[in-house]
């Protein structure tokens, strides 16, 4: 085993895929929704992603050719390619926002701090799960706040800071102090539910929706036809506090090409300024980012893949570095040509994040097609070749690039 990596005993060398027996779409759909629900409802506040990592390993154990977990806790699952072509890493983060216990009062109430970007305005009155060190099951807690009757009129419009809120476990102080330790994490006490027209609501779609997509892309390639180059799922950790898992995964895996998957802000509900944030609509397909954090050839190939599959897609402007794994992957080692694909998400970083399940399905098809279309002549050096080439043009472009690399002369 490599230093710093733990190789799991069920590391696999799965055979090449055989034709699968036909199954009805409804059975597969229900199975996939069940897995999505399982991911979303498994707690994984930043720094405590172990349980979700185990789900990913178990799910891909019989499909991936190789599974490893690095010292940070990120899971890497590799599906070998059919030939010689660029390796592709698809990154999605397993962690979710939450709270952390900072103090236990003499009365048994918990003071907390945020883990990731938690909006203090949404917390009062919320039910939460306290993942106590000395309890096998999460403890139910409620975020307490003085009732409106006891708040001075001039204070009613103010947002209570997180460090002024307390969590009530409904237990005697002695019992609380026996079960809970400073540093224990807390997650929102809600789960997955379908509603409306193929919509779903849950905490932690950011970014367990991405983990689901990444797993499904690997499974789709294994079943329906592998990519020419290696395909690697990188289920990363600690994105919510600075894309830390992506930094180490990109460095350790050193892929030829990478796609980061995350959620992005839907702007299809009242109060969002489209002139500032663009038009991003739930149910109208995956979102392909464009900007300096994105390799232009990767962007064009993603668009070409969507059009080749007849998939709806949306384009989002990202004029600076993005708040995703892409920001770190792009500048790993000597640089990695990186793209960013998202699904629209309403009400990000709340307990009621909303996505369209149709968008998730379409994203799987888009990324599987992108992976299959990566051939050995693909060029991602800006100005050195077309993003999508055909026929003799691809060979000529590759030869021109090789000449430049060897002589410095175009």
CSV table of C-alpha atoms in Angstrom, one decimal:
chain,number,residue,atom,x,y,z
A,1,UNK,CA,0.0,0.0,0.0
A,2,UNK,CA,1.1,3.5,-0.7
A,3,UNK,CA,2.2,5.6,2.3
A,4,UNK,CA,-0.8,7.6,3.7
A,5,UNK,CA,-3.4,5.4,2.0
A,6,UNK,CA,-5.4,2.6,3.5
A,7,UNK,CA,-6.3,-0.1,0.9
A,8,UNK,CA,-9.6,-1.7,1.8
A,9,UNK,CA,-9.8,-5.6,1.7
A,10,UNK,CA,-12.5,-5.4,-0.9
A,11,UNK,CA,-10.4,-3.5,-3.4
A,12,UNK,CA,-11.7,-5.1,-6.5
A,13,UNK,CA,-10.6,-6.1,-10.0
A,14,UNK,CA,-14.0,-6.4,-11.5
A,15,UNK,CA,-14.3,-8.1,-14.9
A,16,UNK,CA,-15.3,-6.1,-18.0
A,17,UNK,CA,-19.0,-5.5,-18.0
A,18,UNK,CA,-21.3,-8.0,-19.6
A,19,UNK,CA,-24.7,-7.2,-21.1
A,20,UNK,CA,-27.0,-6.7,-18.2
A,21,UNK,CA,-30.4,-8.4,-18.0
A,22,UNK,CA,-33.2,-6.0,-18.9
A,23,UNK,CA,-34.9,-4.2,-16.0
A,24,UNK,CA,-37.7,-1.9,-15.9
A,25,UNK,CA,-37.0,1.8,-15.5
A,26,UNK,CA,-39.3,2.1,-12.5
A,27,UNK,CA,-37.4,-0.6,-10.5
A,28,UNK,CA,-34.0,1.1,-11.3
A,29,UNK,CA,-35.4,4.5,-10.5
A,30,UNK,CA,-36.7,3.4,-7.1
A,31,UNK,CA,-33.4,1.8,-6.3
A,32,UNK,CA,-31.5,5.0,-7.2
A,33,UNK,CA,-33.8,7.2,-5.2
A,34,UNK,CA,-33.3,4.9,-2.3
A,35,UNK,CA,-29.6,5.3,-2.5
A,36,UNK,CA,-29.9,9.0,-2.8
A,37,UNK,CA,-32.1,9.1,0.3
A,38,UNK,CA,-29.5,7.0,2.2
A,39,UNK,CA,-26.7,9.3,1.3
A,40,UNK,CA,-28.6,12.4,2.3
A,41,UNK,CA,-29.8,11.1,5.6
A,42,UNK,CA,-26.4,9.7,6.7
A,43,UNK,CA,-24.8,12.5,8.7
A,44,UNK,CA,-21.5,13.8,7.5
A,45,UNK,CA,-20.7,17.3,8.9
A,46,UNK,CA,-17.3,18.5,7.7
A,47,UNK,CA,-14.6,16.4,9.3
A,48,UNK,CA,-16.9,13.5,10.1
A,49,UNK,CA,-17.6,12.0,6.6
A,50,UNK,CA,-16.7,8.4,7.6
A,51,UNK,CA,-20.2,6.9,7.4
A,52,UNK,CA,-20.9,8.4,3.9
A,53,UNK,CA,-17.5,7.2,2.7
A,54,UNK,CA,-18.4,3.7,3.8
A,55,UNK,CA,-21.6,3.9,1.8
A,56,UNK,CA,-19.7,4.9,-1.3
A,57,UNK,CA,-17.2,2.0,-0.8
A,58,UNK,CA,-19.9,-0.5,-0.3
A,59,UNK,CA,-21.9,0.6,-3.3
A,60,UNK,CA,-18.9,0.5,-5.7
A,61,UNK,CA,-17.1,-2.5,-4.3
A,62,UNK,CA,-18.4,-4.9,-6.9
A,63,UNK,CA,-18.1,-2.4,-9.8
A,64,UNK,CA,-15.0,-0.4,-9.5
A,65,UNK,CA,-11.6,-2.0,-10.4
A,66,UNK,CA,-9.9,-0.3,-7.5
A,67,UNK,CA,-11.1,1.5,-4.4
A,68,UNK,CA,-8.8,3.4,-2.0
A,69,UNK,CA,-9.3,5.9,0.8
A,70,UNK,CA,-6.6,8.5,1.5
A,71,UNK,CA,-5.4,9.8,4.8
A,72,UNK,CA,-7.9,12.7,4.6
A,73,UNK,CA,-10.8,10.4,4.3
A,74,UNK,CA,-11.6,11.0,0.6
A,75,UNK,CA,-12.7,7.9,-1.4
A,76,UNK,CA,-11.2,7.2,-4.8
A,77,UNK,CA,-12.9,4.6,-7.0
A,78,UNK,CA,-11.3,3.8,-10.4
A,79,UNK,CA,-12.8,2.2,-13.5
A,80,UNK,CA,-10.1,1.2,-15.9
A,81,UNK,CA,-10.3,2.5,-19.5
A,82,UNK,CA,-10.5,0.5,-22.6
A,83,UNK,CA,-7.4,2.0,-24.3
A,84,UNK,CA,-5.0,4.9,-24.1
A,85,UNK,CA,-6.7,8.2,-23.4
A,86,UNK,CA,-6.7,10.9,-20.8
A,87,UNK,CA,-7.7,9.9,-17.3
A,88,UNK,CA,-10.8,11.7,-15.9
A,89,UNK,CA,-11.5,12.5,-12.3
A,90,UNK,CA,-15.0,13.4,-11.3
A,91,UNK,CA,-15.0,15.1,-7.9
A,92,UNK,CA,-18.0,15.6,-5.5
A,93,UNK,CA,-17.8,16.4,-1.8
A,94,UNK,CA,-19.3,14.2,0.9
A,95,UNK,CA,-19.4,16.7,3.7
A,96,UNK,CA,-22.4,18.8,4.8
A,97,UNK,CA,-22.7,22.0,6.9
A,98,UNK,CA,-23.5,21.7,10.6
A,99,UNK,CA,-22.7,22.9,14.1
A,100,UNK,CA,-20.1,22.0,16.7
A,101,UNK,CA,-20.5,21.9,20.5
A,102,UNK,CA,-18.2,24.6,22.1
A,103,UNK,CA,-19.5,24.6,25.7
A,104,UNK,CA,-21.9,22.7,28.0
A,105,UNK,CA,-23.5,24.8,30.6
A,106,UNK,CA,-24.1,23.8,34.2
A,107,UNK,CA,-27.8,23.4,33.3
A,108,UNK,CA,-27.0,21.1,30.4
A,109,UNK,CA,-27.5,23.4,27.5
A,110,UNK,CA,-25.1,23.3,24.6
A,111,UNK,CA,-23.4,26.4,23.0
A,112,UNK,CA,-22.3,25.9,19.4
A,113,UNK,CA,-20.4,27.3,16.5
A,114,UNK,CA,-21.0,26.8,12.8
A,115,UNK,CA,-19.2,24.2,10.7
A,116,UNK,CA,-19.3,25.7,7.2
A,117,UNK,CA,-21.6,28.4,6.1
A,118,UNK,CA,-24.6,28.2,8.5
A,119,UNK,CA,-27.2,31.0,8.4
A,120,UNK,CA,-28.0,31.9,12.0
A,121,UNK,CA,-31.4,33.3,10.9
A,122,UNK,CA,-32.8,29.9,10.2
A,123,UNK,CA,-31.8,28.1,13.4
A,124,UNK,CA,-34.2,29.2,16.1
A,125,UNK,CA,-36.9,26.6,16.7
A,126,UNK,CA,-35.1,24.0,14.6
A,127,UNK,CA,-34.8,20.3,15.5
A,128,UNK,CA,-31.3,19.0,15.3
A,129,UNK,CA,-29.4,15.7,15.7
A,130,UNK,CA,-26.5,15.9,18.2
A,131,UNK,CA,-24.0,13.2,17.4
A,132,UNK,CA,-22.7,12.7,20.9
A,133,UNK,CA,-19.4,10.9,21.5
A,134,UNK,CA,-20.9,8.6,24.2
A,135,UNK,CA,-24.2,7.7,22.6
A,136,UNK,CA,-24.9,5.0,20.0
A,137,UNK,CA,-27.8,7.0,18.5
A,138,UNK,CA,-28.0,10.8,17.8
A,139,UNK,CA,-29.6,12.8,20.5
A,140,UNK,CA,-32.6,14.9,19.6
A,141,UNK,CA,-32.1,18.6,20.3
A,142,UNK,CA,-34.0,21.8,19.7
A,143,UNK,CA,-32.5,25.2,19.1
A,144,UNK,CA,-33.9,27.4,21.8
A,145,UNK,CA,-34.7,31.1,21.6
A,146,UNK,CA,-36.7,33.4,23.8
A,147,UNK,CA,-40.3,33.6,22.7
A,148,UNK,CA,-41.5,36.8,21.1
A,149,UNK,CA,-43.4,37.7,24.2
A,150,UNK,CA,-40.2,38.0,26.2
A,151,UNK,CA,-38.1,39.9,23.6
A,152,UNK,CA,-38.0,43.6,23.7
A,153,UNK,CA,-39.7,45.2,20.7
A,154,UNK,CA,-36.5,46.8,19.3
A,155,UNK,CA,-34.7,43.4,19.4
A,156,UNK,CA,-37.4,41.4,17.5
A,157,UNK,CA,-36.0,42.3,14.1
A,158,UNK,CA,-32.5,41.3,15.0
A,159,UNK,CA,-31.0,37.9,14.1
A,160,UNK,CA,-29.6,36.1,17.2
A,161,UNK,CA,-26.0,35.2,16.6
A,162,UNK,CA,-25.1,31.5,16.7
A,163,UNK,CA,-23.0,31.9,19.8
A,164,UNK,CA,-26.0,33.3,21.6
A,165,UNK,CA,-28.3,30.4,20.8
A,166,UNK,CA,-28.5,27.2,22.9
A,167,UNK,CA,-29.4,23.6,22.2
A,168,UNK,CA,-31.8,21.9,24.6
A,169,UNK,CA,-31.5,18.1,24.8
A,170,UNK,CA,-34.4,17.8,27.3
A,171,UNK,CA,-32.1,15.8,29.6
A,172,UNK,CA,-30.7,16.4,33.1
A,173,UNK,CA,-27.4,18.3,33.0
A,174,UNK,CA,-25.5,15.4,34.5
A,175,UNK,CA,-26.7,13.1,31.7
A,176,UNK,CA,-25.9,15.6,29.1
A,177,UNK,CA,-22.3,16.0,30.3
A,178,UNK,CA,-21.9,12.2,30.4
A,179,UNK,CA,-23.0,11.8,26.8
A,180,UNK,CA,-21.8,14.9,25.0
A,181,UNK,CA,-18.3,16.2,24.6
A,182,UNK,CA,-17.0,19.6,23.4
A,183,UNK,CA,-16.2,19.1,19.6
A,184,UNK,CA,-19.2,16.8,18.9
A,185,UNK,CA,-21.0,17.8,15.7
A,186,UNK,CA,-24.7,18.5,15.0
A,187,UNK,CA,-26.7,18.2,11.9
A,188,UNK,CA,-30.2,19.4,10.9
A,189,UNK,CA,-32.8,16.9,12.1
A,190,UNK,CA,-34.6,16.5,8.7
A,191,UNK,CA,-34.4,14.1,5.8
A,192,UNK,CA,-35.3,13.4,2.2
A,193,UNK,CA,-38.8,13.8,0.8
A,194,UNK,CA,-40.2,13.9,-2.8
A,195,UNK,CA,-42.8,16.5,-3.6
A,196,UNK,CA,-44.4,18.4,-6.5
A,197,UNK,CA,-43.5,17.3,-10.0
A,198,UNK,CA,-40.4,15.1,-9.6
A,199,UNK,CA,-38.9,17.5,-7.1
A,200,UNK,CA,-37.2,16.6,-3.9
A,201,UNK,CA,-36.3,18.4,-0.6
A,202,UNK,CA,-33.7,17.5,1.9
A,203,UNK,CA,-30.8,18.8,3.9
A,204,UNK,CA,-27.3,18.2,2.3
A,205,UNK,CA,-28.1,18.0,-1.4
A,206,UNK,CA,-25.0,20.2,-1.3
A,207,UNK,CA,-23.2,18.0,-2.2
A,208,UNK,CA,-24.4,14.5,-1.7
A,209,UNK,CA,-26.4,15.0,-4.9
A,210,UNK,CA,-22.9,15.1,-6.4
A,211,UNK,CA,-21.8,12.0,-4.7
A,212,UNK,CA,-24.8,10.2,-6.1
A,213,UNK,CA,-24.1,11.5,-9.6
A,214,UNK,CA,-20.5,10.4,-9.5
A,215,UNK,CA,-21.4,6.9,-8.3
A,216,UNK,CA,-24.1,6.6,-11.0
A,217,UNK,CA,-21.7,7.8,-13.7
A,218,UNK,CA,-19.2,5.1,-12.8
A,219,UNK,CA,-22.0,2.4,-12.7
A,220,UNK,CA,-23.3,3.6,-16.0
A,221,UNK,CA,-19.9,3.4,-17.7
A,222,UNK,CA,-19.3,-0.1,-16.2
A,223,UNK,CA,-22.7,-1.3,-17.5
A,224,UNK,CA,-23.1,0.4,-20.8
A,225,UNK,CA,-19.5,0.8,-22.0
A,226,UNK,CA,-16.3,2.1,-20.4
A,227,UNK,CA,-14.5,5.3,-21.3
A,228,UNK,CA,-11.2,5.1,-23.3
A,229,UNK,CA,-9.2,6.3,-20.4
A,230,UNK,CA,-9.5,5.6,-16.6
A,231,UNK,CA,-12.5,7.1,-14.9
A,232,UNK,CA,-12.0,8.0,-11.2
A,233,UNK,CA,-14.6,9.0,-8.7
A,234,UNK,CA,-13.2,11.3,-6.0
A,235,UNK,CA,-15.7,11.6,-3.2
A,236,UNK,CA,-13.9,14.3,-1.3
A,237,UNK,CA,-14.0,15.7,2.3
A,238,UNK,CA,-14.0,19.1,3.9
A,239,UNK,CA,-15.1,21.1,0.9
A,240,UNK,CA,-17.2,23.4,3.1
A,241,UNK,CA,-14.2,24.7,5.0
A,242,UNK,CA,-11.9,25.3,2.0
A,243,UNK,CA,-12.0,22.4,-0.6
A,244,UNK,CA,-9.4,20.6,1.5
A,245,UNK,CA,-10.1,17.1,0.3
A,246,UNK,CA,-10.0,18.2,-3.3
A,247,UNK,CA,-6.5,19.6,-2.8
A,248,UNK,CA,-5.1,16.3,-1.7
A,249,UNK,CA,-7.1,14.1,-4.0
A,250,UNK,CA,-6.1,16.1,-7.1
A,251,UNK,CA,-2.5,16.0,-6.0
A,252,UNK,CA,-2.5,12.3,-5.2
A,253,UNK,CA,-4.5,11.1,-8.3
A,254,UNK,CA,-2.9,13.6,-10.7
A,255,UNK,CA,-5.6,13.2,-13.4
A,256,UNK,CA,-5.2,14.3,-17.0
A,257,UNK,CA,-8.7,16.0,-16.9
A,258,UNK,CA,-11.1,16.7,-14.1
A,259,UNK,CA,-14.8,17.7,-13.6
A,260,UNK,CA,-16.0,19.0,-10.3
A,261,UNK,CA,-19.7,18.5,-9.6
A,262,UNK,CA,-21.6,20.6,-7.1
A,263,UNK,CA,-24.9,22.4,-6.7
A,264,UNK,CA,-25.4,26.0,-7.9
A,265,UNK,CA,-28.0,28.6,-7.0
A,266,UNK,CA,-31.3,28.3,-8.7
A,267,UNK,CA,-32.7,31.8,-9.5
A,268,UNK,CA,-36.2,30.7,-10.4
A,269,UNK,CA,-38.0,31.9,-7.3
A,270,UNK,CA,-39.0,35.3,-6.1
A,271,UNK,CA,-36.4,37.7,-4.7
A,272,UNK,CA,-33.4,36.7,-6.9
A,273,UNK,CA,-31.9,39.3,-9.2
A,274,UNK,CA,-31.3,37.5,-12.5
A,275,UNK,CA,-29.4,40.5,-13.9
A,276,UNK,CA,-26.8,39.8,-11.2
A,277,UNK,CA,-27.0,36.0,-10.8
A,278,UNK,CA,-28.2,34.8,-14.2
A,279,UNK,CA,-31.1,32.6,-15.1
A,280,UNK,CA,-30.8,29.2,-13.6
A,281,UNK,CA,-34.0,27.1,-13.5
A,282,UNK,CA,-34.7,23.8,-11.7
A,283,UNK,CA,-35.8,21.1,-14.2
A,284,UNK,CA,-34.1,22.7,-17.2
A,285,UNK,CA,-31.0,20.5,-17.1
A,286,UNK,CA,-27.5,20.5,-15.7
A,287,UNK,CA,-25.5,23.8,-15.5
A,288,UNK,CA,-22.2,24.1,-17.2
A,289,UNK,CA,-19.9,26.7,-15.8
A,290,UNK,CA,-17.8,29.1,-17.9
A,291,UNK,CA,-15.0,31.4,-16.7
A,292,UNK,CA,-11.3,31.5,-15.8
A,293,UNK,CA,-11.6,28.7,-13.3
A,294,UNK,CA,-12.8,26.5,-16.2
A,295,UNK,CA,-10.7,25.1,-19.0
A,296,UNK,CA,-12.3,26.3,-22.2
A,297,UNK,CA,-11.8,23.0,-24.1
A,298,UNK,CA,-13.4,21.1,-21.2
A,299,UNK,CA,-16.4,23.6,-21.3
A,300,UNK,CA,-16.8,23.1,-25.1
A,301,UNK,CA,-16.6,19.3,-24.8
A,302,UNK,CA,-19.3,19.4,-22.1
A,303,UNK,CA,-21.6,21.4,-24.3
A,304,UNK,CA,-20.9,19.1,-27.2
A,305,UNK,CA,-21.7,16.0,-25.0
A,306,UNK,CA,-25.0,17.5,-23.9
A,307,UNK,CA,-26.0,18.3,-27.5
A,308,UNK,CA,-24.9,14.9,-28.7
A,309,UNK,CA,-27.2,13.3,-26.1
A,310,UNK,CA,-30.1,15.7,-26.8
A,311,UNK,CA,-30.0,16.9,-23.2
A,312,UNK,CA,-31.2,20.3,-22.0
A,313,UNK,CA,-28.4,22.3,-20.4
A,314,UNK,CA,-27.8,25.7,-18.9
A,315,UNK,CA,-24.7,27.9,-18.9
A,316,UNK,CA,-23.5,29.9,-15.8
A,317,UNK,CA,-21.0,32.7,-15.8
A,318,UNK,CA,-18.2,32.3,-13.2
A,319,UNK,CA,-16.0,35.4,-13.5
A,320,UNK,CA,-13.7,34.4,-10.7
A,321,UNK,CA,-12.7,31.3,-8.7
A,322,UNK,CA,-15.7,29.2,-7.9
A,323,UNK,CA,-16.7,28.1,-4.4
A,324,UNK,CA,-16.3,24.4,-5.4
A,325,UNK,CA,-13.6,21.7,-5.7
A,326,UNK,CA,-12.8,23.1,-9.1
A,327,UNK,CA,-10.9,26.0,-7.6
A,328,UNK,CA,-8.3,23.7,-6.1
A,329,UNK,CA,-8.2,21.0,-8.7
A,330,UNK,CA,-7.4,23.5,-11.5
A,331,UNK,CA,-4.1,24.6,-9.9
A,332,UNK,CA,-2.9,21.2,-8.6
A,333,UNK,CA,0.6,20.3,-9.5
A,334,UNK,CA,1.3,21.8,-12.9
A,335,UNK,CA,-2.4,22.5,-13.6
A,336,UNK,CA,-5.3,20.3,-14.5
A,337,UNK,CA,-7.8,21.1,-17.2
A,338,UNK,CA,-11.0,21.4,-15.1
A,339,UNK,CA,-14.7,21.8,-15.8
A,340,UNK,CA,-17.6,22.4,-13.4
A,341,UNK,CA,-21.0,20.9,-13.8
A,342,UNK,CA,-23.9,21.6,-11.3
A,343,UNK,CA,-27.6,21.1,-10.8
A,344,UNK,CA,-29.8,24.0,-9.8
A,345,UNK,CA,-30.6,24.1,-6.1
A,346,UNK,CA,-33.1,26.3,-4.3
A,347,UNK,CA,-32.5,27.4,-0.7
A,348,UNK,CA,-28.8,26.4,-0.4
A,349,UNK,CA,-27.4,25.7,3.1
A,350,UNK,CA,-30.8,25.4,4.6
A,351,UNK,CA,-32.6,22.2,5.9
A,352,UNK,CA,-34.9,22.5,2.9
A,353,UNK,CA,-32.7,22.4,-0.2
A,354,UNK,CA,-34.7,21.6,-3.3
A,355,UNK,CA,-33.6,20.0,-6.6
A,356,UNK,CA,-35.2,18.4,-9.6
A,357,UNK,CA,-34.6,14.7,-9.9
A,358,UNK,CA,-34.8,15.0,-13.7
A,359,UNK,CA,-31.7,17.3,-13.5
A,360,UNK,CA,-29.8,14.7,-11.6
A,361,UNK,CA,-30.6,12.0,-14.2
A,362,UNK,CA,-29.6,14.2,-17.1
A,363,UNK,CA,-26.3,15.0,-15.4
A,364,UNK,CA,-25.4,11.4,-15.2
A,365,UNK,CA,-26.0,11.0,-19.0
A,366,UNK,CA,-24.0,14.2,-19.7
A,367,UNK,CA,-21.0,13.1,-17.7
A,368,UNK,CA,-21.0,9.5,-19.0
A,369,UNK,CA,-21.0,10.8,-22.6
A,370,UNK,CA,-18.2,13.3,-21.8
A,371,UNK,CA,-16.1,10.5,-20.4
A,372,UNK,CA,-16.7,8.2,-23.4
A,373,UNK,CA,-15.8,11.0,-25.9
A,374,UNK,CA,-12.3,11.6,-24.3
A,375,UNK,CA,-9.9,10.1,-26.9
A,376,UNK,CA,-6.1,10.1,-27.0
A,377,UNK,CA,-6.0,13.1,-29.3
A,378,UNK,CA,-7.9,15.4,-26.9
A,379,UNK,CA,-6.0,18.7,-26.4
A,380,UNK,CA,-6.7,21.0,-23.5
A,381,UNK,CA,-3.9,23.5,-23.9
A,382,UNK,CA,-5.4,26.9,-24.6
A,383,UNK,CA,-4.9,28.0,-28.2
A,384,UNK,CA,-3.3,24.7,-29.2
A,385,UNK,CA,-6.3,22.9,-30.6
A,386,UNK,CA,-10.0,22.7,-31.0
A,387,UNK,CA,-11.9,21.3,-28.0
A,388,UNK,CA,-13.9,18.8,-30.1
A,389,UNK,CA,-12.1,17.6,-33.2
A,390,UNK,CA,-13.1,15.1,-35.9
A,391,UNK,CA,-11.4,13.0,-38.5
A,392,UNK,CA,-8.0,14.1,-39.8
A,393,UNK,CA,-8.2,17.4,-38.0
A,394,UNK,CA,-7.8,15.6,-34.7
A,395,UNK,CA,-4.6,13.9,-35.8
A,396,UNK,CA,-3.2,17.1,-37.4
A,397,UNK,CA,-3.9,19.1,-34.3
A,398,UNK,CA,-2.2,16.5,-32.1
A,399,UNK,CA,0.8,16.5,-34.4
A,400,UNK,CA,1.1,20.3,-34.2
A,401,UNK,CA,0.9,20.2,-30.5
A,402,UNK,CA,3.6,17.5,-30.4
A,403,UNK,CA,5.9,19.6,-32.6
A,404,UNK,CA,5.4,22.6,-30.4
A,405,UNK,CA,6.2,20.6,-27.2
A,406,UNK,CA,9.4,19.2,-28.8
A,407,UNK,CA,10.7,22.3,-30.6
A,408,UNK,CA,9.0,25.3,-29.2
A,409,UNK,CA,8.0,26.3,-32.7
A,410,UNK,CA,4.4,26.2,-34.0
